[in-house]
mmCIF file of C-alpha atoms and ligand atoms in Angstrom:
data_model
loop_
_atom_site.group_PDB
_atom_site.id
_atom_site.type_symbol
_atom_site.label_atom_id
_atom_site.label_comp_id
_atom_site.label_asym_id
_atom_site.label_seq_id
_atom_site.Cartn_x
_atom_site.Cartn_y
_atom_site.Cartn_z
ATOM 1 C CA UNK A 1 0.000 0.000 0.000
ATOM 2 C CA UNK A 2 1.417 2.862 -1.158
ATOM 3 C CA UNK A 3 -0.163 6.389 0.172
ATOM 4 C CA UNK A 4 1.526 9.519 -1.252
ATOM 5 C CA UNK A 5 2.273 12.551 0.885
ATOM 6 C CA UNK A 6 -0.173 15.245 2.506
ATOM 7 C CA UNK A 7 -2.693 12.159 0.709
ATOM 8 C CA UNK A 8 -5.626 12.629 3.438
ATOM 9 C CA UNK A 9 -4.962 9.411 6.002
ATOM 10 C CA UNK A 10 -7.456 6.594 6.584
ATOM 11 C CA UNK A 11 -7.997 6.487 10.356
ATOM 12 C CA UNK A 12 -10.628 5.039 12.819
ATOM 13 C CA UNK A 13 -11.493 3.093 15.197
ATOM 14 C CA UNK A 14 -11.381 -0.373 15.581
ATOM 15 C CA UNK A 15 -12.907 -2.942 17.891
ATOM 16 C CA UNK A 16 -10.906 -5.931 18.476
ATOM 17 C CA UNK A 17 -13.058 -8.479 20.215
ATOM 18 C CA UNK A 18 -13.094 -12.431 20.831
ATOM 19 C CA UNK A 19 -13.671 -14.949 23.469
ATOM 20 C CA UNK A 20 -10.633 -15.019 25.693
ATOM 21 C CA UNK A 21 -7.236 -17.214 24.445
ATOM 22 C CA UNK A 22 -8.267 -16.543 20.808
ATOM 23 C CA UNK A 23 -5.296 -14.421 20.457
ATOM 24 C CA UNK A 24 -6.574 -10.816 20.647
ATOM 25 C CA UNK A 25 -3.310 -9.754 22.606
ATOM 26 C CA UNK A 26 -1.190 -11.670 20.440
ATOM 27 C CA UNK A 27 -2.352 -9.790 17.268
ATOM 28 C CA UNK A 28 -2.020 -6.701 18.884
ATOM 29 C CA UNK A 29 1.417 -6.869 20.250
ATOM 30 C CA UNK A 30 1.960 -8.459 16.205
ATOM 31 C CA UNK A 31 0.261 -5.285 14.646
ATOM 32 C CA UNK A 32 1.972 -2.723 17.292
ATOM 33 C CA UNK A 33 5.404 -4.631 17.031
ATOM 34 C CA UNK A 34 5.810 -3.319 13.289
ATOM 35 C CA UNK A 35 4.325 -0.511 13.075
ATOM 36 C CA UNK A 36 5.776 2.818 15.405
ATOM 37 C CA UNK A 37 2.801 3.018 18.086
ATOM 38 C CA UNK A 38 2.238 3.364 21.090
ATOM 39 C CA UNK A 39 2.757 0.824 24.750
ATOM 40 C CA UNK A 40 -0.412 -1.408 25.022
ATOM 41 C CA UNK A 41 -2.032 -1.242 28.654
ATOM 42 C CA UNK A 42 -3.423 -4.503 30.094
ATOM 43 C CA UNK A 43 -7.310 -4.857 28.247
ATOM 44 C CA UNK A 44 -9.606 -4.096 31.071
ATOM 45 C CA UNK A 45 -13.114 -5.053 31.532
ATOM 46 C CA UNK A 46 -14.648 -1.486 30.710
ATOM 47 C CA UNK A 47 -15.866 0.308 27.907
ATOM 48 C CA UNK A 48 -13.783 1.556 25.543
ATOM 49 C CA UNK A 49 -10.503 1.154 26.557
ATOM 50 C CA UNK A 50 -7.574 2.063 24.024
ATOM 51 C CA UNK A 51 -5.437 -0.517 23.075
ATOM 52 C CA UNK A 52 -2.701 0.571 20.990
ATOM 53 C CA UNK A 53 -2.831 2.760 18.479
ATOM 54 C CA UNK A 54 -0.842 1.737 14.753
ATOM 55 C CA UNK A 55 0.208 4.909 13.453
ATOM 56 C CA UNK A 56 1.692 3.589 9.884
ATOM 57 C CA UNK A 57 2.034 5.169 5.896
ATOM 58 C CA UNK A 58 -1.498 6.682 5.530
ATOM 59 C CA UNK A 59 -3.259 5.214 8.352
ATOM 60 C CA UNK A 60 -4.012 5.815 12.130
ATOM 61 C CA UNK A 61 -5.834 2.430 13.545
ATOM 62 C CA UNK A 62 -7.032 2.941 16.931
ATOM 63 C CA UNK A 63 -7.939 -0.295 18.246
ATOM 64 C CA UNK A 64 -10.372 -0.185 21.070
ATOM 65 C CA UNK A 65 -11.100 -2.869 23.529
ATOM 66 C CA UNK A 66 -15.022 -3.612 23.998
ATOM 67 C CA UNK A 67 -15.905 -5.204 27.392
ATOM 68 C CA UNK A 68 -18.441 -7.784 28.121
ATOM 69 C CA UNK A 69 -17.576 -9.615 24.560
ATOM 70 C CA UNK A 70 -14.204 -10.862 26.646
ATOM 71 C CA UNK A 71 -17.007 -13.497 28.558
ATOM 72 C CA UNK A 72 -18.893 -15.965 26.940
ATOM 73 C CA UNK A 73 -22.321 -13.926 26.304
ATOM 74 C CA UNK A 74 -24.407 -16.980 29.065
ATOM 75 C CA UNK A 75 -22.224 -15.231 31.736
ATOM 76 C CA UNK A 76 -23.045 -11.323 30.674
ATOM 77 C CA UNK A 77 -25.661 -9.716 32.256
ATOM 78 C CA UNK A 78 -28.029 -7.831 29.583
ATOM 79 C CA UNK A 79 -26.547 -4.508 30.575
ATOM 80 C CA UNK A 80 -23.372 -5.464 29.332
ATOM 81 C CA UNK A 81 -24.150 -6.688 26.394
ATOM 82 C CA UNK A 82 -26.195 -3.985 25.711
ATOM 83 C CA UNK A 83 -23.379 -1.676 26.665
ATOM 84 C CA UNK A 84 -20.755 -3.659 24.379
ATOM 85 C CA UNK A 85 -23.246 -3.356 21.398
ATOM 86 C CA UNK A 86 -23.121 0.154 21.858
ATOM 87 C CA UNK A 87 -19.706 0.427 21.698
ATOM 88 C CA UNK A 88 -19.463 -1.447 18.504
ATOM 89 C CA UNK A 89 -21.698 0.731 17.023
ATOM 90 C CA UNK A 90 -19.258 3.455 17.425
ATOM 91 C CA UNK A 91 -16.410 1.843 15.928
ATOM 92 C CA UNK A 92 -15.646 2.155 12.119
ATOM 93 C CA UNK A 93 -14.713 -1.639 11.755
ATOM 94 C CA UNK A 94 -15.060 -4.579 14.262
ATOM 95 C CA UNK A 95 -12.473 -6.987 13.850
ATOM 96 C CA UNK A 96 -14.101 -10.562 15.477
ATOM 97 C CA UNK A 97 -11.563 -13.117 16.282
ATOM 98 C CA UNK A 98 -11.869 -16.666 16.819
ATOM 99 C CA UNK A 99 -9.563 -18.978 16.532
ATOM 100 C CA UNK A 100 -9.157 -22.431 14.278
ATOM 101 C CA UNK A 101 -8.461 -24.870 16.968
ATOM 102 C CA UNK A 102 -11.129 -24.068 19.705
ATOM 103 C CA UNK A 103 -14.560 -26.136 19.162
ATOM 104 C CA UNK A 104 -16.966 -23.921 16.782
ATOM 105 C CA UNK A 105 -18.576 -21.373 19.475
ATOM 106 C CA UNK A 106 -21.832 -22.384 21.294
ATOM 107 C CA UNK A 107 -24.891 -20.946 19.777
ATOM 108 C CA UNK A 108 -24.889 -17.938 22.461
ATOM 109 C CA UNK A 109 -21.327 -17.313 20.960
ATOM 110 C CA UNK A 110 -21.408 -16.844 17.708
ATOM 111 C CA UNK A 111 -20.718 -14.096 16.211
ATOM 112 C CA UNK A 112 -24.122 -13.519 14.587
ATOM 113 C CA UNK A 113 -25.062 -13.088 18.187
ATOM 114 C CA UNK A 114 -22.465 -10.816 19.090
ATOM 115 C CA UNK A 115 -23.008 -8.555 15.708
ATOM 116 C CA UNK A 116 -26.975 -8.546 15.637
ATOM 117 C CA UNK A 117 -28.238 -5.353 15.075
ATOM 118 C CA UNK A 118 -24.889 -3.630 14.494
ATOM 119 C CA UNK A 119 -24.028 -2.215 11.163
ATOM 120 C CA UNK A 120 -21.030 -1.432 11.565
ATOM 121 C CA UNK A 121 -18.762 -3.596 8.727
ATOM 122 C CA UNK A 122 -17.165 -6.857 10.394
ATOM 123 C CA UNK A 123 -14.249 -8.818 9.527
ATOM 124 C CA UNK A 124 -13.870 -12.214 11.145
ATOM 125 C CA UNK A 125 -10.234 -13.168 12.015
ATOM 126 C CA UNK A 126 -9.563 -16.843 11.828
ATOM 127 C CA UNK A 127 -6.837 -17.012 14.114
ATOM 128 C CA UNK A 128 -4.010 -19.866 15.025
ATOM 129 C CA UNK A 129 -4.451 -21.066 11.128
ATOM 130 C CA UNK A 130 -0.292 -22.580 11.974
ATOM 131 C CA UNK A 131 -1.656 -25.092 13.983
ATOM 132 C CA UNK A 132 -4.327 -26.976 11.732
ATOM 133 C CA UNK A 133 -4.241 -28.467 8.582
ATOM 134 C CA UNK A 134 -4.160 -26.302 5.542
ATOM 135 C CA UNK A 135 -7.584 -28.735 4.557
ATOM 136 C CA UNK A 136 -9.305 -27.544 7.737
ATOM 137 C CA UNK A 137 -9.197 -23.967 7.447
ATOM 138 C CA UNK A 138 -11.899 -23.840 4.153
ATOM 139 C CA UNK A 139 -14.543 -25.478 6.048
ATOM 140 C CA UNK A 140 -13.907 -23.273 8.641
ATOM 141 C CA UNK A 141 -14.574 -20.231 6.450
ATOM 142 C CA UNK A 142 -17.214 -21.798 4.871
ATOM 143 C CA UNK A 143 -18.527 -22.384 8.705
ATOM 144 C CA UNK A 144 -18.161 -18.237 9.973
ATOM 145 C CA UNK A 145 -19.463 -17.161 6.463
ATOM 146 C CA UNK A 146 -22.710 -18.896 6.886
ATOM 147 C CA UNK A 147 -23.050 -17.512 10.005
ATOM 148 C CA UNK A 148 -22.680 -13.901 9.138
ATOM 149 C CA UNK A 149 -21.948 -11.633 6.595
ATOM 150 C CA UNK A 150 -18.854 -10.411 7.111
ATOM 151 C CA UNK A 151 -16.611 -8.180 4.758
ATOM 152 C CA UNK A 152 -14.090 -10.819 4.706
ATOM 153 C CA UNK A 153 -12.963 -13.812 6.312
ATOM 154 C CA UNK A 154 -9.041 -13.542 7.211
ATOM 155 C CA UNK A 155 -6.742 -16.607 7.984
ATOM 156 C CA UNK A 156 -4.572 -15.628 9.963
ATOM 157 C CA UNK A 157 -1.602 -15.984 12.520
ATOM 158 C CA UNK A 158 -1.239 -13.862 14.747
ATOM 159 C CA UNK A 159 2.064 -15.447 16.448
ATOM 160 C CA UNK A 160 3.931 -15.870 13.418
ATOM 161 C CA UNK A 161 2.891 -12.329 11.603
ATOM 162 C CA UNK A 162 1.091 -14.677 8.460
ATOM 163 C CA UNK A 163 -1.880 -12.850 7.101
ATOM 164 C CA UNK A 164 -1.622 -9.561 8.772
ATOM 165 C CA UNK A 165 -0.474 -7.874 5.258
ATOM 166 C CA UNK A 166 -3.925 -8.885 4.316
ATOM 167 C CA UNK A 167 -5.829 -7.603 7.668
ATOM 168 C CA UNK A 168 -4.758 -4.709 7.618
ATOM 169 C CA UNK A 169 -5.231 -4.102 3.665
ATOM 170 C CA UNK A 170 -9.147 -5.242 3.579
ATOM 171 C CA UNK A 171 -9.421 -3.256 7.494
ATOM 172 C CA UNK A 172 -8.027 -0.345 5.501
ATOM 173 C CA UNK A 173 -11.080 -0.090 3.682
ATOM 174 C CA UNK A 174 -13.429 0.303 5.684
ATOM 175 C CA UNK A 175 -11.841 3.502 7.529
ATOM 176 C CA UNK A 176 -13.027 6.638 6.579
ATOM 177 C CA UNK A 177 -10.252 9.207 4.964
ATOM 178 C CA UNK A 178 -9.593 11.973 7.625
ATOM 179 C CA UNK A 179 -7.464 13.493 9.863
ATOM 180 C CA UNK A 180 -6.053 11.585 12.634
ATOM 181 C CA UNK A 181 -8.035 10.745 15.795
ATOM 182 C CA UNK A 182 -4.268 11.287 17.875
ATOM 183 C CA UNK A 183 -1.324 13.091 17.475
ATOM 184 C CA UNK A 184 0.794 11.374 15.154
ATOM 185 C CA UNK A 185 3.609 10.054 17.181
ATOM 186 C CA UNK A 186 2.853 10.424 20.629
ATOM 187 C CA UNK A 187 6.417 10.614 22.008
ATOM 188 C CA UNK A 188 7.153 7.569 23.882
ATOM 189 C CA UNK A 189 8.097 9.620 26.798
ATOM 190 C CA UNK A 190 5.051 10.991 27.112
ATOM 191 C CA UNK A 191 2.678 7.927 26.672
ATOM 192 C CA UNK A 192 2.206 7.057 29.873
ATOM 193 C CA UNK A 193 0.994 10.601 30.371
ATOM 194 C CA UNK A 194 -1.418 10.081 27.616
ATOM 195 C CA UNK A 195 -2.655 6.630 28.979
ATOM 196 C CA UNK A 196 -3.557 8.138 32.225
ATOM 197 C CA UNK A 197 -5.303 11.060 30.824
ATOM 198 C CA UNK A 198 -7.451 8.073 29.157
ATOM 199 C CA UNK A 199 -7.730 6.123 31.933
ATOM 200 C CA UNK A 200 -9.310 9.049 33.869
ATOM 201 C CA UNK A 201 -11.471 9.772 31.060
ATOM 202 C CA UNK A 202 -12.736 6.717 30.763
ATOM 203 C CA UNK A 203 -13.430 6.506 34.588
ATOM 204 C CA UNK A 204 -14.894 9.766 34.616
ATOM 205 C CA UNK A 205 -17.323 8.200 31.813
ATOM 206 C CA UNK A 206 -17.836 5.261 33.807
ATOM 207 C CA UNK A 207 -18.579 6.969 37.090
ATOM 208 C CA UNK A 208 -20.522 9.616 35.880
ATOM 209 C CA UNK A 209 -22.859 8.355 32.519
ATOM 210 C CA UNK A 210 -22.809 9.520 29.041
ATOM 211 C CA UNK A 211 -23.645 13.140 29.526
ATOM 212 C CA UNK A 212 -20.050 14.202 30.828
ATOM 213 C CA UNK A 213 -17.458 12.810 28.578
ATOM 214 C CA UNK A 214 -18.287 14.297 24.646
ATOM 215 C CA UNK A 215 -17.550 17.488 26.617
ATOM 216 C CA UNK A 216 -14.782 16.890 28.996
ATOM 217 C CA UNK A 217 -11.035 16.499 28.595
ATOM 218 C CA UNK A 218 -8.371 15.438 30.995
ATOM 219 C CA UNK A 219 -5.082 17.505 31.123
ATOM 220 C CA UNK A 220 -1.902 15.527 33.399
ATOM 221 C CA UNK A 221 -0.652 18.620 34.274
ATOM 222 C CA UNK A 222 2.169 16.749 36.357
ATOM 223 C CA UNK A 223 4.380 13.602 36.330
ATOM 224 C CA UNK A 224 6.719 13.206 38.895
ATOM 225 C CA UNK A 225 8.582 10.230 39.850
ATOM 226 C CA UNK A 226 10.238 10.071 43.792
ATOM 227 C CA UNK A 227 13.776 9.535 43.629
ATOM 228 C CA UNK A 228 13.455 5.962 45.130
ATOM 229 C CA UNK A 229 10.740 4.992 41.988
ATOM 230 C CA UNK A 230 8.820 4.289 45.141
ATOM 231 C CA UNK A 231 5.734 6.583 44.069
ATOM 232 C CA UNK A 232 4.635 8.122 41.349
ATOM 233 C CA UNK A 233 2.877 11.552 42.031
ATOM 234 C CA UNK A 234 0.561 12.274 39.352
ATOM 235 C CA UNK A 235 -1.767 15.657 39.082
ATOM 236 C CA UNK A 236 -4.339 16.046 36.597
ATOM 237 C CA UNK A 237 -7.151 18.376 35.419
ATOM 238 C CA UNK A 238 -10.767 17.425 34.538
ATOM 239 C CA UNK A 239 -12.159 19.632 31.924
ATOM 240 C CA UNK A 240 -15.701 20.279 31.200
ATOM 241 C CA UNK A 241 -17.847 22.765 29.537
ATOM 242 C CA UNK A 242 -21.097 23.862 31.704
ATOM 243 C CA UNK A 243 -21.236 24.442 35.637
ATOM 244 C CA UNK A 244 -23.861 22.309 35.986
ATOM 245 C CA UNK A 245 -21.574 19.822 34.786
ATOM 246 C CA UNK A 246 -19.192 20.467 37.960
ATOM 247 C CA UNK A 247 -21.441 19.162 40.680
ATOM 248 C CA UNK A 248 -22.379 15.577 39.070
ATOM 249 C CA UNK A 249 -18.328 15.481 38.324
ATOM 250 C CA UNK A 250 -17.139 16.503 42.139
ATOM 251 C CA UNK A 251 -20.505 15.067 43.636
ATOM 252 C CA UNK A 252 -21.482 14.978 47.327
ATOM 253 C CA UNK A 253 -18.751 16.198 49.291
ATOM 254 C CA UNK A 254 -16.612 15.071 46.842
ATOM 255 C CA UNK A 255 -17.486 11.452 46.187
ATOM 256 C CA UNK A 256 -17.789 10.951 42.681
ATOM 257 C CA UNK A 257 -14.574 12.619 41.890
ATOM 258 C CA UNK A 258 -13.351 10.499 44.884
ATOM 259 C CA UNK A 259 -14.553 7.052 42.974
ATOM 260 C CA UNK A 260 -13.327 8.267 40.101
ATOM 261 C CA UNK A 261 -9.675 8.599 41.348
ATOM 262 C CA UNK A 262 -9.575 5.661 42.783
ATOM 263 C CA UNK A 263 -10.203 3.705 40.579
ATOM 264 C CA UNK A 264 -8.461 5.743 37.572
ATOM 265 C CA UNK A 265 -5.597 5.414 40.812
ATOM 266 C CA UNK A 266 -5.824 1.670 40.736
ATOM 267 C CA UNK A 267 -5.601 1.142 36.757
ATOM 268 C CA UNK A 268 -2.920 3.555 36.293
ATOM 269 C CA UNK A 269 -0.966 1.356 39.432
ATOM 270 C CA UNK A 270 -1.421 -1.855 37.578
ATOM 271 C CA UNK A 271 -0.672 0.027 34.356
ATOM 272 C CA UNK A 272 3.020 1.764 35.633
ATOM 273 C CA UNK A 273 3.728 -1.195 38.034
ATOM 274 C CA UNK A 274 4.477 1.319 40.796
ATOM 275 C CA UNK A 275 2.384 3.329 43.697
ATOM 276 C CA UNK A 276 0.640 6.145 42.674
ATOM 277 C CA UNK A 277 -0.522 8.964 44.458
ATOM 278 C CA UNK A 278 -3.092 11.089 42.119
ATOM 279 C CA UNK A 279 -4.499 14.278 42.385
ATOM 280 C CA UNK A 280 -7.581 15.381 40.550
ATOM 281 C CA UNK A 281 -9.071 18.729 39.569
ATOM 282 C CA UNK A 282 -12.296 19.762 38.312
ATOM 283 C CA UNK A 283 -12.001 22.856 35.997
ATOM 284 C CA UNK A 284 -15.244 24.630 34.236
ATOM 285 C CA UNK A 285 -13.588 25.721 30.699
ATOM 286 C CA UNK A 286 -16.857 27.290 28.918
ATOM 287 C CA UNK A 287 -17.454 25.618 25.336
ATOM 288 C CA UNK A 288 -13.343 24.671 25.597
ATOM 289 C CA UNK A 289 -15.026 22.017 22.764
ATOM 290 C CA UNK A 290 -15.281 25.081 20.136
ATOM 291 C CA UNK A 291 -11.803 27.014 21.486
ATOM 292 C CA UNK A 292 -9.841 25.858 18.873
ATOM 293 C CA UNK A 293 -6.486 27.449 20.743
ATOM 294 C CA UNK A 294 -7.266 24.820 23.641
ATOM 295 C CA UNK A 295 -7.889 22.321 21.851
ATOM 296 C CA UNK A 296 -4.546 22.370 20.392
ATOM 297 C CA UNK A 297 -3.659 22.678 23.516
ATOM 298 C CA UNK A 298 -4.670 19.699 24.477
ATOM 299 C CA UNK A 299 -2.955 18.102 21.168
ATOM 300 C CA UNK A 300 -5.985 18.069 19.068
HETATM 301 P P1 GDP B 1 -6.461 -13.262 24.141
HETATM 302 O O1 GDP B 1 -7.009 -13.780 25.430
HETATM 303 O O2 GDP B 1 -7.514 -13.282 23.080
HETATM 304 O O3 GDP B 1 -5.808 -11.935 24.282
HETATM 305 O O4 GDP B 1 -5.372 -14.316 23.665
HETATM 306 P P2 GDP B 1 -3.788 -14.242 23.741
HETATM 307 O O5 GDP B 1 -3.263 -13.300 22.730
HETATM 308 O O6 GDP B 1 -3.393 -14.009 25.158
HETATM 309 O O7 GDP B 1 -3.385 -15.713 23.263
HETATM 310 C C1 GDP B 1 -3.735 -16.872 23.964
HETATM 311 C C2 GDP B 1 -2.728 -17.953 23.665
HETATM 312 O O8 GDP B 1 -2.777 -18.316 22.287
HETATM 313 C C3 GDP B 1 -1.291 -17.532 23.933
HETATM 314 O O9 GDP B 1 -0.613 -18.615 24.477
HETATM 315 C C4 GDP B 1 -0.752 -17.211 22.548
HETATM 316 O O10 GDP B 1 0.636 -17.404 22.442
HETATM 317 C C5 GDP B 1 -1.497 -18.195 21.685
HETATM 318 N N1 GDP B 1 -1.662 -17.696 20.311
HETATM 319 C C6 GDP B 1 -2.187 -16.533 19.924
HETATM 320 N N2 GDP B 1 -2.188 -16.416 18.578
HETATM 321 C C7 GDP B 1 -1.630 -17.548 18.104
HETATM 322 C C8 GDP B 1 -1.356 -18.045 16.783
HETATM 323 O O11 GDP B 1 -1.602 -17.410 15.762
HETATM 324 N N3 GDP B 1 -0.794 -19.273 16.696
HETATM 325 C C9 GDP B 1 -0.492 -20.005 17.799
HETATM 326 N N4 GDP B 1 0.067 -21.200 17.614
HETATM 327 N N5 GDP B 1 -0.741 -19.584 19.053
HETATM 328 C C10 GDP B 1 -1.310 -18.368 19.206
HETATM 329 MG MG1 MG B 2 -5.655 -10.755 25.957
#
């Protein structure tokens, strides 16, 4: 694929999801591994979380984790599924991976369960193709493509980088032409910082329901690392756009924004590996959404 320069870029969003041991993390670290990107945090049960994001010629990919679709849908509660159908539904592609040598999914697995009602194109990923016969994989195919009507049925191997030339050629078109979605190389010294500004925001979206995130923004204002790597000391700034908007952020006597550090506090731990000690702010910044000087600011 050959893109020429100042071409517009293809970029979206992508929602990688599978049962677990499929190979989800194995792709990624494959599709990150070549391409300059960004670290991968652990996938977390909650919506939306960013995986890694392939910056390569032309494109911007960021793949998205959905949550609920990690357990087998008998052990979801409705909510969750509900809330993972959402999510795909906000995506540009969903990439659905199974994988050749696991028993075909139960009926409450498939993926024409997962995908019903969602529009959004869907490629199914036939992962672990290394370890069956060539003469298996066909039926296979034949199998998922009855099942649903996906753009395209991949082989692929995920551990052995086979097939992911073609993935990411028939993913590429289904992402709309655009700018990017992130700045383009996110220095790696500064990618932690950008993680934890998404893991607050995504807390802050979790603790607080879908009115507060389209118009809020996270700034880490500070970083700092004690001598002995011992703690991490992190401060950070919750934008929003309205007043009204402060008191369902900060809560009663401060509990939301409590809930929301601690567990942003707890991710961001597991995340770094190291103690953290984080501070949060709540900041009114009127329409900041339509201040184009903020925004690039912020690195939009
Ligand atoms: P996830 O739970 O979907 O994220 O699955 P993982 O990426 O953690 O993979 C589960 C296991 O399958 C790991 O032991 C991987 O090494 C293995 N695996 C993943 N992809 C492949 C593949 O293409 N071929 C083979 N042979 N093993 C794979
Ligand atoms: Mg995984």
């Amino acid at each position: 694929m050959n893109f020429e320069e100042n071409e517009t870029i293809k970029s979206g969003m992508v929602a990688l999801v599978g049962l677990p041991n499929v190979g989800k993390s194995t792709l990624l670290n494959c599709l990150l591994g070549q391409k300059i990107s960004i670290v991968s945090p652990k996938p977390q049960t909650t919506r939306n979380r960013i995986l890694g994001i392939v910056n390569g010629e032309g494109y911007q990919i960021v793949l998205i984790d959905t949550p609920g679709l990690h357990k087998a849908s008998s052990e979801m509660n409705r909510a969750m599924v509900r809330l993972a159908m959402e999510s795909l539904k906000e995506v540009d592609v969903v990439l659905f991976m199974v994988d050749a040598l696991s028993p075909i999914p139960k009926k409450e697995d498939t993926p024409t369960n997962y995908l019903k009602g969602v529009q959004t194109p869907a490629l199914l990923l036939l992962n672990k193709v290394d370890l069956v016969d060539k003469q298996k994989v066909l039926p296979l195919i034949a199998h998922y493509g009855n099942l649903y009507d996906f753009k395209a049925i991949i082989p692929i191997s995920a551990l052995r980088d086979d097939g992911t030339d073609l993935l990411l050629q028939e993913l590429l078109k289904f992402l709309p032409e655009g700018p990017k979605l992130y700045p383009d190389n996110i220095p790696t010294d500064s990618t932690e910082r950008f993680i934890v500004g998404e893991i607050i925001r995504e807390k802050l979206f979790l603790c607080t329901g879908q009115e507060i995130p389209y118009s809020s923004a996270v700034v880490v204002d500070s970083f700092k690392e004690r001598e002995d790597k011992a703690l991490i000391t992190i401060h950070a700034t919750i934008f929003i756009e309205r007043d009204s908007q402060k008191g369902i952020v900060v809560g009663r006597k401060g509990s939301k924004l409590q809930e929301i550090g601690t567990s942003a506090r707890k991710d961001i731990e597991e995340l770094l590996g190291q103690k953290v000690l984080l501070k949060l702010w709540v900041k009114v910044k009127k329409n900041w959404t339509k201040n184009s000087s903020f925004l690039k600011e912020l690195g939009f």
